[in-house]
XYZ file of N, CA and C in Angstrom:
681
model
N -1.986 15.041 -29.438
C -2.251 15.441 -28.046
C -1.103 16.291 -27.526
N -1.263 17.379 -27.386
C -0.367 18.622 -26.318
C 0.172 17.759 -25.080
N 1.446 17.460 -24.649
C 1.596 16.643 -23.528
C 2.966 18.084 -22.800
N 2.711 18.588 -21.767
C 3.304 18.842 -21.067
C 5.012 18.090 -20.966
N 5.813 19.597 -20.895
C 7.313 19.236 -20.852
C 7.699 18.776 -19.746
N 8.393 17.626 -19.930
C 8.825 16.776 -18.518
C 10.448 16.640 -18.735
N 10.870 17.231 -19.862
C 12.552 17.011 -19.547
C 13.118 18.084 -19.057
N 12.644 18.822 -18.488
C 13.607 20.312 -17.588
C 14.625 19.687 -17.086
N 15.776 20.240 -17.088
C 16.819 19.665 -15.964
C 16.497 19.790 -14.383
N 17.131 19.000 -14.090
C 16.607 19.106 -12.676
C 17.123 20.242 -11.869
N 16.418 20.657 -10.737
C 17.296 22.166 -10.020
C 18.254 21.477 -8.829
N 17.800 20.553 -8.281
C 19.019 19.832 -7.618
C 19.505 18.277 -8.295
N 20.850 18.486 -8.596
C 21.724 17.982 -9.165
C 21.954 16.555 -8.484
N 21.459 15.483 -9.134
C 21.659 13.903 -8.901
C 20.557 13.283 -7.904
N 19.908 14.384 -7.114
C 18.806 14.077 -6.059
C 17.459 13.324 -7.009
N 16.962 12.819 -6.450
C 15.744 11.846 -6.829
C 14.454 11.859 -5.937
N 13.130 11.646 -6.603
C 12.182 11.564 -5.742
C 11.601 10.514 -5.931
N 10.414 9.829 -5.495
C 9.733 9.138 -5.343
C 8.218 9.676 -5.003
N 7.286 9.460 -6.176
C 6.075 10.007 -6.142
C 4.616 8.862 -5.574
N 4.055 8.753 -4.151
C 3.147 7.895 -4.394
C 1.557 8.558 -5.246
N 1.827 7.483 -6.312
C 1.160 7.580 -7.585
C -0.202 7.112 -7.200
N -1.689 7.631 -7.567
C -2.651 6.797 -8.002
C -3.325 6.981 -9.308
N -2.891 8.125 -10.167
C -3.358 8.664 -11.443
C -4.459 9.293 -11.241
N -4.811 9.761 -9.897
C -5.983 10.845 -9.381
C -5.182 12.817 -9.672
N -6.157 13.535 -9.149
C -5.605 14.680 -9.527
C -4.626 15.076 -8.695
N -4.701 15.067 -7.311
C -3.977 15.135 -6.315
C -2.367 14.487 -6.899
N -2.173 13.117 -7.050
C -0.911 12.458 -6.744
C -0.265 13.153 -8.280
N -1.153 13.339 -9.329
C -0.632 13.380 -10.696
C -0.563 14.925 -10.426
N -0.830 15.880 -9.858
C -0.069 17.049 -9.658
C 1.444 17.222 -8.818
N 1.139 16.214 -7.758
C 2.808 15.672 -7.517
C 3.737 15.417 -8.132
N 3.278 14.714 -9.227
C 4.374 14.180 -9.745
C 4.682 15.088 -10.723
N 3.516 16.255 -11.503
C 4.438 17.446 -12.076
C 5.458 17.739 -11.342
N 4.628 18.508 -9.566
C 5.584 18.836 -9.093
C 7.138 18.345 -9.155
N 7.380 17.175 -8.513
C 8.605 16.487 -8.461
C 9.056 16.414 -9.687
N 8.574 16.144 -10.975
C 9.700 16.317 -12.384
C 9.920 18.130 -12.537
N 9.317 18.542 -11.993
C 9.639 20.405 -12.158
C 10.842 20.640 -11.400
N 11.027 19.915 -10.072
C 12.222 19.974 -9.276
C 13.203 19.071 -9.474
N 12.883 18.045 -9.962
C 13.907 16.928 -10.057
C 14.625 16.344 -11.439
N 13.643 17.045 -12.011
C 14.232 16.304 -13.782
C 13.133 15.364 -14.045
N 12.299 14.724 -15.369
C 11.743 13.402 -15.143
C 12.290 12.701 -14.866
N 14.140 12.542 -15.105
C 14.906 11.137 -15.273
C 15.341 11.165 -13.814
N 14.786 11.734 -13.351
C 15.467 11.809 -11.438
C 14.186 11.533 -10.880
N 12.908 11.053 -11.233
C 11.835 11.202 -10.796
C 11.024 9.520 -10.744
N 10.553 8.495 -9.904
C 9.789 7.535 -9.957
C 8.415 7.659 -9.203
N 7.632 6.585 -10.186
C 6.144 6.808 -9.105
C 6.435 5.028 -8.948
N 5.240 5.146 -7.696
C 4.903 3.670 -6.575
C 3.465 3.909 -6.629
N 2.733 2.519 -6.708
C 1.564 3.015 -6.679
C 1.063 1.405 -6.433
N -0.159 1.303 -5.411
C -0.645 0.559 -4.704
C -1.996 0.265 -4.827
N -2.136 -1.391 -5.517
C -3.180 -1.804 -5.995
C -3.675 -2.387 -4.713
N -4.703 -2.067 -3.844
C -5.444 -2.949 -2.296
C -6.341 -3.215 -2.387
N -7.056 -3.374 -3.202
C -8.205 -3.636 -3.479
C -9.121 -2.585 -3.973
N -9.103 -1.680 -4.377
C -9.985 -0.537 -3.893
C -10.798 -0.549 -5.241
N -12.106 -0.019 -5.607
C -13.083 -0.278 -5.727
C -13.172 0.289 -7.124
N -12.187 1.582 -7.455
C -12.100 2.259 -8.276
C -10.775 2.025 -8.937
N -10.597 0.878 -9.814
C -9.837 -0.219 -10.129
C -9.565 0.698 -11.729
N -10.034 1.845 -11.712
C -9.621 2.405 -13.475
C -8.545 3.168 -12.694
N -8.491 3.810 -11.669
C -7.626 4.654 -11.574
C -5.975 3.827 -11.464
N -5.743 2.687 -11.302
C -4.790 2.041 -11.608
C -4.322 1.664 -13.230
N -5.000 1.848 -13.293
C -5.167 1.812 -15.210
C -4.498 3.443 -15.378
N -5.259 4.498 -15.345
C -4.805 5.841 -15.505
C -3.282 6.182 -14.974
N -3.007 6.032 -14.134
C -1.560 5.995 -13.307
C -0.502 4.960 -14.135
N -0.728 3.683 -14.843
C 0.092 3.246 -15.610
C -0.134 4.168 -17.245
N -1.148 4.284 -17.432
C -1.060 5.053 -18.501
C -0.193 6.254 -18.756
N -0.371 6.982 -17.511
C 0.139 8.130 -16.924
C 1.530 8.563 -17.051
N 2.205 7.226 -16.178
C 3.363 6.813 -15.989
C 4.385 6.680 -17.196
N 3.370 5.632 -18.284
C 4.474 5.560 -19.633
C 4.058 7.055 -20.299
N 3.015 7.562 -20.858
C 3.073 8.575 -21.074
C 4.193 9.876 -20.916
N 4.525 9.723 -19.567
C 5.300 10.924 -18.883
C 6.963 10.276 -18.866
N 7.180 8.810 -19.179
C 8.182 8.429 -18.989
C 8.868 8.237 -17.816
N 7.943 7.893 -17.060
C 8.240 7.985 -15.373
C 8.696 6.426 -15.048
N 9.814 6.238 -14.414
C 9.326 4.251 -13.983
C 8.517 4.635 -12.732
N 7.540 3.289 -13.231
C 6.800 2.991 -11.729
C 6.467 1.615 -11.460
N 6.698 1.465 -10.006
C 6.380 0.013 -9.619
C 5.191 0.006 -8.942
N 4.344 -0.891 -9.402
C 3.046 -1.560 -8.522
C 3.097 -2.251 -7.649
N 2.669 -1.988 -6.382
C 2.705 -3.133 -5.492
C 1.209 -3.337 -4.983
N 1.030 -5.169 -4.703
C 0.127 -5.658 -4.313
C -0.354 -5.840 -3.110
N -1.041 -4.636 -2.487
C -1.331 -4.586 -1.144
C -2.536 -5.163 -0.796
N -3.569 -6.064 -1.255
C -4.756 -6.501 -1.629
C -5.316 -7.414 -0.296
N -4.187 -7.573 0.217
C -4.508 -8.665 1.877
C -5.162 -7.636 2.670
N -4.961 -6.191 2.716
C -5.394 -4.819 3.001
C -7.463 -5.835 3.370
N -8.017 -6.497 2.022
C -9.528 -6.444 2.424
C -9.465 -7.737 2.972
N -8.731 -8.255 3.302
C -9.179 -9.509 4.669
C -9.311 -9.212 5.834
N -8.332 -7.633 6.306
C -8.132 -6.851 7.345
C -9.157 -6.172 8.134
N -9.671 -5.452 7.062
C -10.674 -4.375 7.011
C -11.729 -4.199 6.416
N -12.758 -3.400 6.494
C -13.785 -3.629 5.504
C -14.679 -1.939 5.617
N -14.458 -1.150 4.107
C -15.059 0.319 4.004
C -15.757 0.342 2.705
N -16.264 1.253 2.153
C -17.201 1.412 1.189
C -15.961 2.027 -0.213
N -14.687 2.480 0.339
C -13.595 1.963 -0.605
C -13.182 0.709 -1.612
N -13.466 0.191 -0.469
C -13.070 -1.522 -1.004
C -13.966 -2.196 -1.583
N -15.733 -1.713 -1.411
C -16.486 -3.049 -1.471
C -17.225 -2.665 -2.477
N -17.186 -2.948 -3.633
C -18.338 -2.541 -4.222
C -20.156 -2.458 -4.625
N -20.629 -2.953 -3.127
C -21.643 -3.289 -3.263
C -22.423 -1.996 -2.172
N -21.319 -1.471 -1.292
C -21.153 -1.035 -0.221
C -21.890 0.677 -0.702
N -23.201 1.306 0.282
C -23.360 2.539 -0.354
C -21.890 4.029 0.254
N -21.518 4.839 0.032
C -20.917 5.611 0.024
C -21.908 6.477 0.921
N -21.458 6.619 2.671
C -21.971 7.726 3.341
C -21.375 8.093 4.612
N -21.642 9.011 5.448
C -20.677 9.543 6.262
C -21.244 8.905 8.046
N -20.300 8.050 8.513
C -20.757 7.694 9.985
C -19.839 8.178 10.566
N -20.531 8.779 12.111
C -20.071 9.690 13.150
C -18.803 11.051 12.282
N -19.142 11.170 11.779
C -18.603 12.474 11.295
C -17.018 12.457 10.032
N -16.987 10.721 9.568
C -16.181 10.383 9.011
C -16.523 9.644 7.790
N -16.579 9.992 6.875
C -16.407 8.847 5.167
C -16.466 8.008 5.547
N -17.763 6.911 5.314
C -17.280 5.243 5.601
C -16.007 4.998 3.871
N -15.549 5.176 3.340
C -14.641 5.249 2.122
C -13.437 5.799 2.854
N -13.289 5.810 4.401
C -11.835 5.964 4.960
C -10.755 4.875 4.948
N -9.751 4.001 4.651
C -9.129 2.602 4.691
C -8.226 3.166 5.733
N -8.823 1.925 7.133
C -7.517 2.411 8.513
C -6.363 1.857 7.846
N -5.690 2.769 8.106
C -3.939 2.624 8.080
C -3.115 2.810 6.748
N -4.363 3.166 5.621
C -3.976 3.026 4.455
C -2.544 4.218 3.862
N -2.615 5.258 3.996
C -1.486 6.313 4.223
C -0.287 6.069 4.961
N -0.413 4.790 6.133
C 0.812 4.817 6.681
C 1.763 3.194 6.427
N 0.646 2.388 5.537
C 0.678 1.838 4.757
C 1.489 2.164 3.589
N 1.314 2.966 2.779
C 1.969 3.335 1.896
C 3.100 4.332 1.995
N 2.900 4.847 3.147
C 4.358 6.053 3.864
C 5.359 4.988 3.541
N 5.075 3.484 4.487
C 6.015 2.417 4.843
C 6.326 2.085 3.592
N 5.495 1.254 3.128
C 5.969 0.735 1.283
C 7.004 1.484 0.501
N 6.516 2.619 0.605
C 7.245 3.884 0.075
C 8.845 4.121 0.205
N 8.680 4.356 1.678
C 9.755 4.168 2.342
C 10.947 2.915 2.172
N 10.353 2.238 2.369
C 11.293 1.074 2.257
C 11.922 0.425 0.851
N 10.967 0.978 -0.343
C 11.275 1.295 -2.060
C 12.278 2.342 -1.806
N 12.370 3.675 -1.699
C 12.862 4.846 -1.530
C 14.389 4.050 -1.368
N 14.592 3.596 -0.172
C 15.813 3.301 0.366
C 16.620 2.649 -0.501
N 15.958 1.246 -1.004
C 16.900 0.667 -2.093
C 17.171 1.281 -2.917
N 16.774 2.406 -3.261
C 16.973 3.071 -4.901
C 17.386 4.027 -4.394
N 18.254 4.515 -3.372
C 19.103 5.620 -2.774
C 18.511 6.876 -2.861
N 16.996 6.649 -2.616
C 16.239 7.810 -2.895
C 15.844 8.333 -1.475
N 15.776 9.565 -1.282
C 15.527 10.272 -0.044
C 14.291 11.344 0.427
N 13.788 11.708 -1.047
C 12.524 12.400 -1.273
C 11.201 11.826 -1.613
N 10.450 11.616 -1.030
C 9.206 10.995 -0.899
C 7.649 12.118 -1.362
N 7.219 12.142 -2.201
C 6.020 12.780 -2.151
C 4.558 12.395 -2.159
N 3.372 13.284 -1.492
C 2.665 12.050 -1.549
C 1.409 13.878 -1.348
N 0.068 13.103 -2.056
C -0.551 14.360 -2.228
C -1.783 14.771 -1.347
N -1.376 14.190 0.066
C -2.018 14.807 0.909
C -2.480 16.111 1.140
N -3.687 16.271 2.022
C -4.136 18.182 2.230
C -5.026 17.590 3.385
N -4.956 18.628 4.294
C -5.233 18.944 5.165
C -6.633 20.194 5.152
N -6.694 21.121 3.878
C -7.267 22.082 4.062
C -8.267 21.653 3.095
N -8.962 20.788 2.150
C -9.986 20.661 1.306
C -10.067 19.062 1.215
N -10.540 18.289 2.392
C -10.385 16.869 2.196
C -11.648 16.647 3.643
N -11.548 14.976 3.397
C -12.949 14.564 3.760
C -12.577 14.177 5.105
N -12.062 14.830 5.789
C -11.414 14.130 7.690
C -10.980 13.247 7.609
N -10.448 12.732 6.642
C -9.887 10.944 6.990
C -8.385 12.015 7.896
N -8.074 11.404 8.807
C -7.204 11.477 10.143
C -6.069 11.097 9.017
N -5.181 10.541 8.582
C -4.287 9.894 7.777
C -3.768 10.851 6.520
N -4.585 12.401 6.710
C -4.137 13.252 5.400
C -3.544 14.400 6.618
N -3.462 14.284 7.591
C -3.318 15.557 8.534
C -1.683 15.996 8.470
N -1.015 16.985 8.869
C 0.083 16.965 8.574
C 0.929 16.582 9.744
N 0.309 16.891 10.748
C 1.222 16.060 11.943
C 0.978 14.495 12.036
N 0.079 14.068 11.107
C 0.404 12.308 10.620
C 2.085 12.272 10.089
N 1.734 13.071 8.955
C 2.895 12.827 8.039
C 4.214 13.461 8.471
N 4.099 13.912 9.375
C 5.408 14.967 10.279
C 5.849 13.271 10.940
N 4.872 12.966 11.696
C 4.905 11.580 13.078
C 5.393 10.472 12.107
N 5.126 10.174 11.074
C 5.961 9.181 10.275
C 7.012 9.517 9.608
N 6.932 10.597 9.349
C 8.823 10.966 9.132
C 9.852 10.216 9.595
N 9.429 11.030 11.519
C 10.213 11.147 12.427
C 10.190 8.874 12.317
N 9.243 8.772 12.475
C 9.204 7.044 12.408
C 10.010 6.584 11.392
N 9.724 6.879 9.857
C 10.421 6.459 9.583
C 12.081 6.210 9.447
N 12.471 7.899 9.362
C 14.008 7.655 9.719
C 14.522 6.997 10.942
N 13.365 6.834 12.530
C 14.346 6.219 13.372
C 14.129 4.834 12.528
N 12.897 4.145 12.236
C 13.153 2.864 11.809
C 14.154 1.917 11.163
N 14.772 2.877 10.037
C 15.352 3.023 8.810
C 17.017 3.423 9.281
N 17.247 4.190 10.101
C 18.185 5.039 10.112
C 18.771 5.431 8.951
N 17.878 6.241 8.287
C 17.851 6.831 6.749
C 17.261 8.426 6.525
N 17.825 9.134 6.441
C 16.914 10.754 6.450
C 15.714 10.677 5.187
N 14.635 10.300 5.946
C 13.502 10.362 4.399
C 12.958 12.230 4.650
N 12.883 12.381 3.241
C 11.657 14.251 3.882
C 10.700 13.651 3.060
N 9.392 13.683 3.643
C 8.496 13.648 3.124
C 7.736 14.671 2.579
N 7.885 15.084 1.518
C 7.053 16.420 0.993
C 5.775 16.107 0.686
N 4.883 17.098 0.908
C 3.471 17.151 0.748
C 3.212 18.981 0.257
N 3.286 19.244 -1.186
C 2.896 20.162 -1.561
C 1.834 20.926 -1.475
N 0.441 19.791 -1.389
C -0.855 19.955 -1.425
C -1.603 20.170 -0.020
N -0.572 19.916 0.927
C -0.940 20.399 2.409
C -2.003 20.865 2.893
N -1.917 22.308 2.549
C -2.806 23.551 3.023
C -2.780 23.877 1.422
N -3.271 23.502 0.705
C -4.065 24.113 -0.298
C -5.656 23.435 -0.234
N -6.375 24.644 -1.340
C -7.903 24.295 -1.420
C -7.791 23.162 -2.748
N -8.919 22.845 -3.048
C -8.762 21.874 -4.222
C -8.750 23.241 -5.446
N -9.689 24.545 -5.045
C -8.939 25.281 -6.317
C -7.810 25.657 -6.412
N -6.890 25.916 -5.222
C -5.740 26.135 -5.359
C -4.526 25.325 -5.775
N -5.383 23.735 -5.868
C -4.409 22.711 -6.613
C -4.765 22.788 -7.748
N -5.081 23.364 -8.450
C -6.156 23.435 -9.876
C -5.331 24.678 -9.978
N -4.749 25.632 -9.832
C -4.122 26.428 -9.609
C -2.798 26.044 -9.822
N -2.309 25.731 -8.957
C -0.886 24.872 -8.937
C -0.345 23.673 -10.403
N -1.359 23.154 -10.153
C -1.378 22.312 -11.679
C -0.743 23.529 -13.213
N -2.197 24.075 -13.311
C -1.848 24.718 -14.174
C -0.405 25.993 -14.207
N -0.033 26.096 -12.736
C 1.543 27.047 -12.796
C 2.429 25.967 -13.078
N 2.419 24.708 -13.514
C 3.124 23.629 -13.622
C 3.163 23.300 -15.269
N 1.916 24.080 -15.762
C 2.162 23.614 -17.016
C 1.276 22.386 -17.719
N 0.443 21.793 -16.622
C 0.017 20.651 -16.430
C -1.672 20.421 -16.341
N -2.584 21.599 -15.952
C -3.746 22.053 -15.969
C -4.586 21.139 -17.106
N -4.429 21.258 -18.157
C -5.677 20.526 -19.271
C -4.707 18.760 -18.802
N -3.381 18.703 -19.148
C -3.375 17.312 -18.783
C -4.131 16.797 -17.386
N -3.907 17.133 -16.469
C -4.438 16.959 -14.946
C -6.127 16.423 -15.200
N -6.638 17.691 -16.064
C -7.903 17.651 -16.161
C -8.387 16.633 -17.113
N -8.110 16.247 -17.900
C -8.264 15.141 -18.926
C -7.953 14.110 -18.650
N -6.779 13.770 -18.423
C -5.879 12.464 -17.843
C -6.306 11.598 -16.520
N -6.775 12.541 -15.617
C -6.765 11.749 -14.029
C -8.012 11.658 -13.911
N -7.877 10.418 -12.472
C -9.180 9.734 -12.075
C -9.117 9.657 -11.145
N -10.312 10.074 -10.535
C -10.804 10.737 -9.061
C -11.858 10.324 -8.302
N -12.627 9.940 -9.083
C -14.203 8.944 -8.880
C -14.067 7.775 -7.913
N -14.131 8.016 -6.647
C -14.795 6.523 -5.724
C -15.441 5.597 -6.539
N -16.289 6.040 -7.091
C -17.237 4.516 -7.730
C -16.835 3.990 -9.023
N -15.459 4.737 -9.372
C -14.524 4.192 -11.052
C -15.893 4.436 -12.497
N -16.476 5.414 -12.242
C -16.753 6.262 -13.161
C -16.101 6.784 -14.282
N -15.700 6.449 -15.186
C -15.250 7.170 -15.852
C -15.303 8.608 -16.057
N -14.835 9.446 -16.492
C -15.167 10.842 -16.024
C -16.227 11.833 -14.925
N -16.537 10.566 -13.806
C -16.944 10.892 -12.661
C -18.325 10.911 -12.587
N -18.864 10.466 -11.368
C -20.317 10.280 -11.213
C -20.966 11.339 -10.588
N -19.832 12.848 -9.865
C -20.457 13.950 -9.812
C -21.516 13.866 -8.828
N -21.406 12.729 -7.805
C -21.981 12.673 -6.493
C -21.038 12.155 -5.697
N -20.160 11.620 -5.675
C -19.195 11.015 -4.358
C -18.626 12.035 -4.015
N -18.253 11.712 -2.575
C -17.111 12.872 -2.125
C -16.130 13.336 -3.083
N -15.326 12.174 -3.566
C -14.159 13.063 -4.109
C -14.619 13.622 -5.541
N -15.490 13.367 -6.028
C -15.972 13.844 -7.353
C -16.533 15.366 -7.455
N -17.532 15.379 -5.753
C -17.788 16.936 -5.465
C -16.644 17.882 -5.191
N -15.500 17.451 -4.339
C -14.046 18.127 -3.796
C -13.488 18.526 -5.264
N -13.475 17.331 -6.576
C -12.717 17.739 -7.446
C -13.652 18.772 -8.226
N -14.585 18.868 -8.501
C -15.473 19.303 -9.467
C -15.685 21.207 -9.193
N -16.117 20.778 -7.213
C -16.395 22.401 -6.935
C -14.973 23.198 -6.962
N -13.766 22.670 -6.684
C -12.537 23.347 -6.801
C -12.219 23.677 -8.267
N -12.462 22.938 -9.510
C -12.038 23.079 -10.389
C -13.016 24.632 -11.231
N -14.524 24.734 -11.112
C -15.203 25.393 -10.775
C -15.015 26.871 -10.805
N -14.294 26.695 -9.237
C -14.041 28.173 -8.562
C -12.747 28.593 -9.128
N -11.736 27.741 -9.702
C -10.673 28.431 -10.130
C -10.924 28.510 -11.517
N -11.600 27.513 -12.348
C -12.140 28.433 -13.626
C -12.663 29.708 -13.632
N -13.351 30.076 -12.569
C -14.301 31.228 -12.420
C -13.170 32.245 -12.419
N -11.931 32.098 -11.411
C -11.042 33.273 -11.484
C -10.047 33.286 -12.744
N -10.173 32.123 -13.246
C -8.919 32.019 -14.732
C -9.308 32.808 -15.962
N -10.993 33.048 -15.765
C -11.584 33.623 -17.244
C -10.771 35.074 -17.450
């Protein structure tokens, strides 16, 4: 298997990141990103088991993880479905859109894991946080917007009194333009082979859920311009 180079030296010297991991395409293009800037050996993923419905993609993200030589810690956020209740979590639950939002939205789940994140980050004298939010090719969940992730910044460092930056590469890109990005990373056939994206834990995708259409039509349109 062709595995993408992950020992570049890093371009800033002793700095470290912290990648929140789910072994989807989104977070696993992050974490190219961050070993492209950081070194792998300057680089960790976090990644958060809550119950969620699509229980392979935690599987893929540890796979992922030793593969790439990344450490990563799991944490058990799973009290998350006593809280709440979405078509994320439940598997019995159909997948459809009320008042103009994904019932597959989890309240608080992003700032949930900002925090987790955050508060990992700190002990391990880490200051760079990434996480693979977008704003420009995603399903309205409120929690991917960038003045979310601007507003918990600012939260977290007063909380903390700790300078976190939260980077979000995937911002304002389309999903072809992360399909794009991937592959200027070096990372394109791994991305595409490796990660899991499927709401309903499909194995190579059921090609009707939201995120299966977001990943599928982006990948698509930037094949179309790669030929």
């Amino acid at each position: 298997m062709h595995r993408p180079t992950t020992n570049r030296k890093p371009q800033m010297s002793q700095k470290q990141a912290l990648v929140i991991f789910s072994g989807g395409q989104d977070s696993t293009t992050c974490l190219f990103q961050a070993i492209a800037q950081y070194g792998a050996e300057n680089v960790q993923a976090i990644t958060f088991a809550y119950g969620q419905r699509h229980k392979i993609e935690l599987e893929r993200a540890a796979w992922i993880a030793k593969d790439l030589n990344i450490k990563q810690t799991v944490l058990d956020l799973s009290l998350m479905t006593s809280i709440t209740h979405n078509a994320l979590m439940d598997d019995t639950a159909t997948i459809q859109t009320e008042n103009n939002l994904p019932n597959t939205f989890v309240d608080g789940r992003n700032a949930l894991f900002l925090l987790y994140a955050a508060i990992y980050a700190k002990s391990q004298n880490i200051h760079d946080i990434f996480v693979g939010v977008c704003e420009t090719d995603f399903s309205g969940y409120p929690d991917c917007r960038d003045v979310f992730v601007k507003s918990m910044n600012v939260t977290l460092n007063l909380a903390m009194a700790y300078d976190f930056n939260i980077h979000t590469p995937l911002m304002w890109l389309t999903k072809k333009e992360t399909w794009a990005l991937a592959d200027q990373l070096g990372a394109f056939e791994y991305v595409r082979n490796h990660t899991h994206t499927c709401y309903l834990g499909v194995e190579g995708g059921c090609h009707e859920c939201p995120s299966c259409v977001l990943r599928e039509r982006g990948l698509q349109e930037y094949l179309a311009e790669r030929i």
